Short mmCIF file of C-alpha atoms and ligand atoms in Angstrom, two decimals:
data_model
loop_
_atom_site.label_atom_id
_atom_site.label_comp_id
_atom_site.label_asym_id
_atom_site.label_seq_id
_atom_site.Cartn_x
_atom_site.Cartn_y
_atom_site.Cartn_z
CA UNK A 1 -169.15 172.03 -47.48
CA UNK A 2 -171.08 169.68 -45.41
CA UNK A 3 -168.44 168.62 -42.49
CA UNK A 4 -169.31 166.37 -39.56
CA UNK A 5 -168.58 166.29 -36.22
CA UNK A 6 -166.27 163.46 -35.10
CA UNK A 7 -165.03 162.77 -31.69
CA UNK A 8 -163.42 159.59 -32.64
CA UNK A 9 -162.96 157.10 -35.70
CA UNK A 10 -161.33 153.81 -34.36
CA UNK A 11 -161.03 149.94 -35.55
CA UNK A 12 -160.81 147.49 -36.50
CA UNK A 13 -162.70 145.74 -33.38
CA UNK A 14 -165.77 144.32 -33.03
CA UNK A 15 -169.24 145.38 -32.69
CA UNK A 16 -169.99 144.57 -29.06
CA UNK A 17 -173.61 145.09 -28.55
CA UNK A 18 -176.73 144.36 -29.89
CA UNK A 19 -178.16 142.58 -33.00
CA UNK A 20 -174.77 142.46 -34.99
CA UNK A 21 -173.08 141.40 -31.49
CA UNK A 22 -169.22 139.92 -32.51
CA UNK A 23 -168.88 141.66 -36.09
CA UNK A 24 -165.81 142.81 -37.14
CA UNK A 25 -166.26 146.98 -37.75
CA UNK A 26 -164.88 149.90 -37.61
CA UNK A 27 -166.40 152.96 -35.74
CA UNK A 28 -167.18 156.72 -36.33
CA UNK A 29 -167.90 158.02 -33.21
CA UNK A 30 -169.78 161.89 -33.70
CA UNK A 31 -170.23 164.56 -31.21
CA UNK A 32 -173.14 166.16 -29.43
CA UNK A 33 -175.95 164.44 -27.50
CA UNK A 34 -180.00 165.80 -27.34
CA UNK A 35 -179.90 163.58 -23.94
CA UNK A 36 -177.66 163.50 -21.20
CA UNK A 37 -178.32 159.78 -19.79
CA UNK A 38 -177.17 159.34 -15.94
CA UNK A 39 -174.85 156.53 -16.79
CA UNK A 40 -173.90 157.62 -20.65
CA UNK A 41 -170.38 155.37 -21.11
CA UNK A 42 -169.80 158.39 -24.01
CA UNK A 43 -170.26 161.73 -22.00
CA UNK A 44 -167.18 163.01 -23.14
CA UNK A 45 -169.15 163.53 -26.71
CA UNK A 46 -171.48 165.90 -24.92
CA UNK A 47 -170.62 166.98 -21.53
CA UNK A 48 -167.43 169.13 -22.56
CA UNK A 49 -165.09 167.10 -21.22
CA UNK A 50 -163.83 165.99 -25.21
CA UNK A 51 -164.64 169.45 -26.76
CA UNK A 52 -160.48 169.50 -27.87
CA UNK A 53 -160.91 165.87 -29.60
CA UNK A 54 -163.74 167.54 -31.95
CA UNK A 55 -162.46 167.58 -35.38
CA UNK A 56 -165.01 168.76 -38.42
CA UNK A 57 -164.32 166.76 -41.31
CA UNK A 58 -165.78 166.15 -44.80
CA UNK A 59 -166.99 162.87 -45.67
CA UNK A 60 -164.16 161.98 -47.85
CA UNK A 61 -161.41 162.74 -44.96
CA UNK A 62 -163.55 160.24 -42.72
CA UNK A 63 -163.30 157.50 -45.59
CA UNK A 64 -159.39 158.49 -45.61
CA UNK A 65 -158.33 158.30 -42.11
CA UNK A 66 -161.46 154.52 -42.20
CA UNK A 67 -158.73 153.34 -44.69
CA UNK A 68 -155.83 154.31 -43.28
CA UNK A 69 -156.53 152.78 -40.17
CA UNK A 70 -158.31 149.54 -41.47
CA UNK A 71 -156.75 149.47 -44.94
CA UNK A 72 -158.59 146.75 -47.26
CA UNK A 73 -159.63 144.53 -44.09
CA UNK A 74 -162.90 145.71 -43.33
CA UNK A 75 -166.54 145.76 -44.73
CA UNK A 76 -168.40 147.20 -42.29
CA UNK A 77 -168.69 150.54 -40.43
CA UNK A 78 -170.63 151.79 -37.32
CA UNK A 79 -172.06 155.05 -36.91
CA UNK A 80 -172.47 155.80 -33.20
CA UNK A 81 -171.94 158.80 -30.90
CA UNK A 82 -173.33 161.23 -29.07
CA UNK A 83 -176.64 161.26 -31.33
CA UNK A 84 -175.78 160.39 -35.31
CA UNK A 85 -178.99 161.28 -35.87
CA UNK A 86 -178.99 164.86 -34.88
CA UNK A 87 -176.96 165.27 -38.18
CA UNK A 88 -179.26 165.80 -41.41
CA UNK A 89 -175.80 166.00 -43.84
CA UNK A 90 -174.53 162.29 -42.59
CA UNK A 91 -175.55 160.67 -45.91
CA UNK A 92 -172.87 162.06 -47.27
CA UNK A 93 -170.61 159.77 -45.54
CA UNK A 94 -173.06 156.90 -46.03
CA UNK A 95 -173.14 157.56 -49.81
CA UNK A 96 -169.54 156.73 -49.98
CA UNK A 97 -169.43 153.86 -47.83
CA UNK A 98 -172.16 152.19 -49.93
CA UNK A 99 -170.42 153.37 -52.85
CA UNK A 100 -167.42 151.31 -51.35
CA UNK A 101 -169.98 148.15 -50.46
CA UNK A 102 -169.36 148.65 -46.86
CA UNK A 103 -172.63 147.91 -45.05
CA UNK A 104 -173.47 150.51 -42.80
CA UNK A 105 -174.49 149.93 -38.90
CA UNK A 106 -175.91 153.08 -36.45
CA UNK A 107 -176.77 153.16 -33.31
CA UNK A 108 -179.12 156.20 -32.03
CA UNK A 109 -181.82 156.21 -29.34
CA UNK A 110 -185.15 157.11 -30.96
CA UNK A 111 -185.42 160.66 -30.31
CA UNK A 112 -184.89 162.20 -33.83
CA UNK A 113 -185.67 160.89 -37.51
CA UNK A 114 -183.51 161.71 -40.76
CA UNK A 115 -184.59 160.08 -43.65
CA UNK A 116 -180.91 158.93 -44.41
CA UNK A 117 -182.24 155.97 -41.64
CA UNK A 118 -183.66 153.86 -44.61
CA UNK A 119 -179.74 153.74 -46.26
CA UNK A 120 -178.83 152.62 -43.26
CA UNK A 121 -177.80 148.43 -43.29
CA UNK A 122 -178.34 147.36 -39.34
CA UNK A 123 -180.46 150.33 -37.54
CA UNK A 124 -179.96 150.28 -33.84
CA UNK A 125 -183.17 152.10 -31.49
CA UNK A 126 -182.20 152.17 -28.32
CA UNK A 127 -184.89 154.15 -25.98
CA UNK A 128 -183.98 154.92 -22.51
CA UNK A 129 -185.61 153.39 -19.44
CA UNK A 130 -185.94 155.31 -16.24
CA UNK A 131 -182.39 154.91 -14.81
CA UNK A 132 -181.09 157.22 -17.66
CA UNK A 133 -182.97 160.26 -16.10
CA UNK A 134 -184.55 160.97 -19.77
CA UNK A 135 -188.13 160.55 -20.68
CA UNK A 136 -188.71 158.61 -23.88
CA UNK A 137 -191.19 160.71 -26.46
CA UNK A 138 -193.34 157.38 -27.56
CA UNK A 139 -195.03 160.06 -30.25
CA UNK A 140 -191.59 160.16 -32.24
CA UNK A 141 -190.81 156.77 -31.16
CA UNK A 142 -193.93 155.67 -32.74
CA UNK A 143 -193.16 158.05 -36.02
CA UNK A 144 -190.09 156.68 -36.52
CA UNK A 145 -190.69 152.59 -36.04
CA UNK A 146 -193.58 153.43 -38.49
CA UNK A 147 -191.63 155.30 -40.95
CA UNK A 148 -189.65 152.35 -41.23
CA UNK A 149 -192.42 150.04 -42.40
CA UNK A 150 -191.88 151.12 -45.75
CA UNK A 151 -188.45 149.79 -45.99
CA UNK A 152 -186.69 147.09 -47.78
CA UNK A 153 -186.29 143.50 -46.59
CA UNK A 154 -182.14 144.16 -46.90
CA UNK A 155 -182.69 146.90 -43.60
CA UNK A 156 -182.59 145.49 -40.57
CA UNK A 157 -184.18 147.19 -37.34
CA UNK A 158 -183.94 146.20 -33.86
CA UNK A 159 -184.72 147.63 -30.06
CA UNK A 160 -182.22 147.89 -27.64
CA UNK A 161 -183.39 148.53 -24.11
CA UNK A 162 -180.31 148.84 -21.10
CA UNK A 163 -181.48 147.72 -18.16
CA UNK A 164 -180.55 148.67 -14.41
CA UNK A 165 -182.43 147.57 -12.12
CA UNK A 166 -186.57 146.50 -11.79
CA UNK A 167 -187.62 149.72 -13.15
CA UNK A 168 -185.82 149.59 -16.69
CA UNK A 169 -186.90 145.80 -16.79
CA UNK A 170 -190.58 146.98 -16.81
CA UNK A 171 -189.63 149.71 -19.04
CA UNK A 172 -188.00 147.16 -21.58
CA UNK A 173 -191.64 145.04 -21.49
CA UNK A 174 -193.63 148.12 -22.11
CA UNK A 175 -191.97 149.11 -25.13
CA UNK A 176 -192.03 145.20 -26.66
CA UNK A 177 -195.65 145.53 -25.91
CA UNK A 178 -195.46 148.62 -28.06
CA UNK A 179 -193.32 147.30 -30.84
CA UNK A 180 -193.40 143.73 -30.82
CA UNK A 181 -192.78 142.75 -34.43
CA UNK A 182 -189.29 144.80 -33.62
CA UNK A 183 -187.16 142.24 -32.28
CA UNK A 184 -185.85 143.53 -28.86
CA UNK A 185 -182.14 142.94 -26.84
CA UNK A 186 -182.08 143.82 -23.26
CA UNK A 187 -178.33 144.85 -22.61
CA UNK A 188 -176.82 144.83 -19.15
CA UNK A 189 -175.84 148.05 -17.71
CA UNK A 190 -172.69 149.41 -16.85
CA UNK A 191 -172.62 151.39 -13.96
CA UNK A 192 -169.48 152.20 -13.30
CA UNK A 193 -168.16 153.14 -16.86
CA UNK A 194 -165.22 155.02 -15.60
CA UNK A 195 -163.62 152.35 -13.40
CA UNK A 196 -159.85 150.94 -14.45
CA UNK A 197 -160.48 147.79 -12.06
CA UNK A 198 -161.28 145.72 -14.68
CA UNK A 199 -161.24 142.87 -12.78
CA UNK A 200 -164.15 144.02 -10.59
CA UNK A 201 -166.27 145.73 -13.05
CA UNK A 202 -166.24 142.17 -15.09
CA UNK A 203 -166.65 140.07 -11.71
CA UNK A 204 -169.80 142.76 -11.18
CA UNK A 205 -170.92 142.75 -15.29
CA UNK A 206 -171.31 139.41 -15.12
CA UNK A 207 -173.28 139.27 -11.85
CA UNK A 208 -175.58 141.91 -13.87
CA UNK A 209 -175.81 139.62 -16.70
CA UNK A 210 -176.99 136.53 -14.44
CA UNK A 211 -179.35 138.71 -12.87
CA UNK A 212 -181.38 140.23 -15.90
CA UNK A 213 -181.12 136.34 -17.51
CA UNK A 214 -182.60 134.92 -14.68
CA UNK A 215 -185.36 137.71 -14.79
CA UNK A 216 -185.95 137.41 -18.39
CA UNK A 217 -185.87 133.81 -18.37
CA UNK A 218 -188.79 133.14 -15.89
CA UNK A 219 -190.49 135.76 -17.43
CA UNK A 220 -193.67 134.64 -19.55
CA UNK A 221 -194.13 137.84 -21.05
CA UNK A 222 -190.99 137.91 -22.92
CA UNK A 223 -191.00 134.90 -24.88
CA UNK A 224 -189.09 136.08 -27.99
CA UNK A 225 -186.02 137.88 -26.05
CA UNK A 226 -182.51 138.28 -26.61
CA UNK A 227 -180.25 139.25 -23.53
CA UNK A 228 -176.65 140.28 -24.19
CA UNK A 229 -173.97 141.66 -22.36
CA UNK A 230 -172.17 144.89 -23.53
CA UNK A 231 -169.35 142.18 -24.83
CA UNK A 232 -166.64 145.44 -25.54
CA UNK A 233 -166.40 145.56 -21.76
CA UNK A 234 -165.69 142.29 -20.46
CA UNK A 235 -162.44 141.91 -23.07
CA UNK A 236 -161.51 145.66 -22.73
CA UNK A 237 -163.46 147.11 -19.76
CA UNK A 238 -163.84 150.57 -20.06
CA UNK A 239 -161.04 151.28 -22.24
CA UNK A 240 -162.02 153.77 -24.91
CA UNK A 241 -161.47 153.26 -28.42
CA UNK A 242 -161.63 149.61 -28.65
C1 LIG B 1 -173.17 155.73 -26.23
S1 LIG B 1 -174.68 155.35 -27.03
C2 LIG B 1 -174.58 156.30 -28.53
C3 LIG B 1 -175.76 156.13 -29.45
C4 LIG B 1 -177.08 156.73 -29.00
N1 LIG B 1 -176.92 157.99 -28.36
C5 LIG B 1 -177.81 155.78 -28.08
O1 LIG B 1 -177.83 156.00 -26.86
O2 LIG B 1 -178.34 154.80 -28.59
C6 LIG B 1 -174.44 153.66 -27.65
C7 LIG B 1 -175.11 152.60 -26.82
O3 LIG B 1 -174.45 152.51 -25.57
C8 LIG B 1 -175.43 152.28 -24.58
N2 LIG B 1 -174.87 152.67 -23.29
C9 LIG B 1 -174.45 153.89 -22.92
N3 LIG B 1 -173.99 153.89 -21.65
C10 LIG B 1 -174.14 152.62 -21.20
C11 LIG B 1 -173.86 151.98 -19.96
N4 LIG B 1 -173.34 152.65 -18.93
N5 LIG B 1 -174.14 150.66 -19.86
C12 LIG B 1 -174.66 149.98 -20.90
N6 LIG B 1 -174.95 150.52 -22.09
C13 LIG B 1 -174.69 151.83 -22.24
C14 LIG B 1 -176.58 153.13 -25.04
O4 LIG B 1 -177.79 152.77 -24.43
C15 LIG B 1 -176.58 152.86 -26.51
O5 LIG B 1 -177.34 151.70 -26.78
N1 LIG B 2 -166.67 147.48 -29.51
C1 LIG B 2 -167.63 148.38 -29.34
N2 LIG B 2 -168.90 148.05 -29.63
C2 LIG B 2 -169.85 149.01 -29.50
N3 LIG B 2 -171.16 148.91 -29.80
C3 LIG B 2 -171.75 150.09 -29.59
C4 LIG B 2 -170.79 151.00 -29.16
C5 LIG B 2 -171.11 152.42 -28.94
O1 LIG B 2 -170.45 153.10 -28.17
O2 LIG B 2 -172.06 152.89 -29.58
C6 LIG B 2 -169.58 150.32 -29.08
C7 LIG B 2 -168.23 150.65 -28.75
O3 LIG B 2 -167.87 151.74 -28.32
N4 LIG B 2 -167.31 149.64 -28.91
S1 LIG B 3 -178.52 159.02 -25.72
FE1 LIG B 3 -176.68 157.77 -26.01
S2 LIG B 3 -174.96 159.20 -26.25
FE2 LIG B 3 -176.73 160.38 -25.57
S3 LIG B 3 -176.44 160.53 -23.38
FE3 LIG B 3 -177.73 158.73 -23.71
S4 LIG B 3 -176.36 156.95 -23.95
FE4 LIG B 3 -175.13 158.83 -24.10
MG1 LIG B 4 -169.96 152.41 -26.26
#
């Protein structure tokens, strides 16, 4: 027996943030959060509020209900949540994804290694900057983006810092001071990730991404930066699922 936690498995859509940005995927979504971020667009995997959606499943029933609801037209999976990393048994599930050549993307936030990480096709660290209302451990931070030196040239690794406002910016320099052969996306934050006035969140999103362009663009110190938006939101706003 070595069930998961799953608040959600949807797709196909496509990866909206970060270094695989416009991929088509499909998502597992598991429960349970070691942080509870201010502005978390996924509370309802941690705060309670999604305790009924919870279902524990084997590996196998996750691959069933991946194909049933993206049959033969996918090749790719991400692994988000909550924190996929506070599960040691989740290369179970990445065993048979590989075992059905579907390249394997997660998305965690630094806080916790497994060792199933070097398995893992596209590894997302995202470490939180002020505005979350978490303090980032550099220590395990450090351990893990060391760890990973020793893996192959198919893994790719990337930062991904959210930024808010000034204070997050200077977070987001400090740690590509700290890491900078990692390459590093600054992603615009949403802070209203409960709103169904889609039309103003995007009108304000987009004012957000202008800003932190500008700000990165004029900015000497960041030379070799990529800044996206969260691109999920402005085609669906905060529509979950999708
Ligand atoms: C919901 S988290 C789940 C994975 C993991 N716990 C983490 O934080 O990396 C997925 C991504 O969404 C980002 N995110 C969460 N809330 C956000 C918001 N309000 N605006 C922008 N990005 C957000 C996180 O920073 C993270 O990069
Ligand atoms: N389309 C889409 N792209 C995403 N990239 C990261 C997501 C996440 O919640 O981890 C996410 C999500 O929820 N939807
Ligand atoms: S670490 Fe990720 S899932 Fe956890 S509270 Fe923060 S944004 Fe949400
Ligand atoms: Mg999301």
């Amino acid at each position: 027996m070595s069930k998961l936690p799953v608040m959600e498995i949807f797709g196909p859509t496509i990866q909206g943030e970060g270094m695989v940005i416009g991929q088509k995927t499909m998502f597992v979504r598991t429960a349970g959060c070691d942080y509870s971020c201010a502005w978390c667009d996924s509370a309802f995997t941690w705060d309670g509020t999604g305790k009924d959606s919870i279902t524990q499943m084997e590996p196998e029933q996750i691959w069933d209900e991946l194909k049933r609801l993206g049959g033969n037209g996918f090749s790719f999976v991400t692994i988000s949540g909550g924190n996929p990393a506070l599960l040691k048994n989740l290369d179970g599930l990445i065993k048979i994804l590989k075992q059905n050549d579907i390249k394997v993307c997660l998305e965690t936030q630094g806080s916790k290694w497994q060792d199933w990480f070097f398995q893992i096709d596209e590894l997302t660290i995202s470490p939180k900057p002020p505005s979350s209302g978490m303090l980032t451990n550099f220590e395990i931070l450090d351990t893990i983006l060391d760890n990973l030196k020793a893996r192959t040239m198919n893994q790719n690794v990337s930062l991904k810092v959210v930024v808010f406002n000034d204070e997050d910016y200077l977070y987001a320099k400090k740690v590509h001071k700290r890491y900078p052969d990692i390459p590093i996306f600054l992603q615009v934050g949403n802070e209203d990730s409960r709103t169904t006035d889609d039309q103003v969140l995007i009108s304000r999103l987009l004012d957000k991404y202008q800003w932190l362009i500008d700000k990165a663009m004029l900015d000497d110190d960041l030379q070799n930066i990529k800044v996206l938006p969260q691109l999920h939101t402005y085609v669906w706003g905060n529509k979950r699922g999708v």
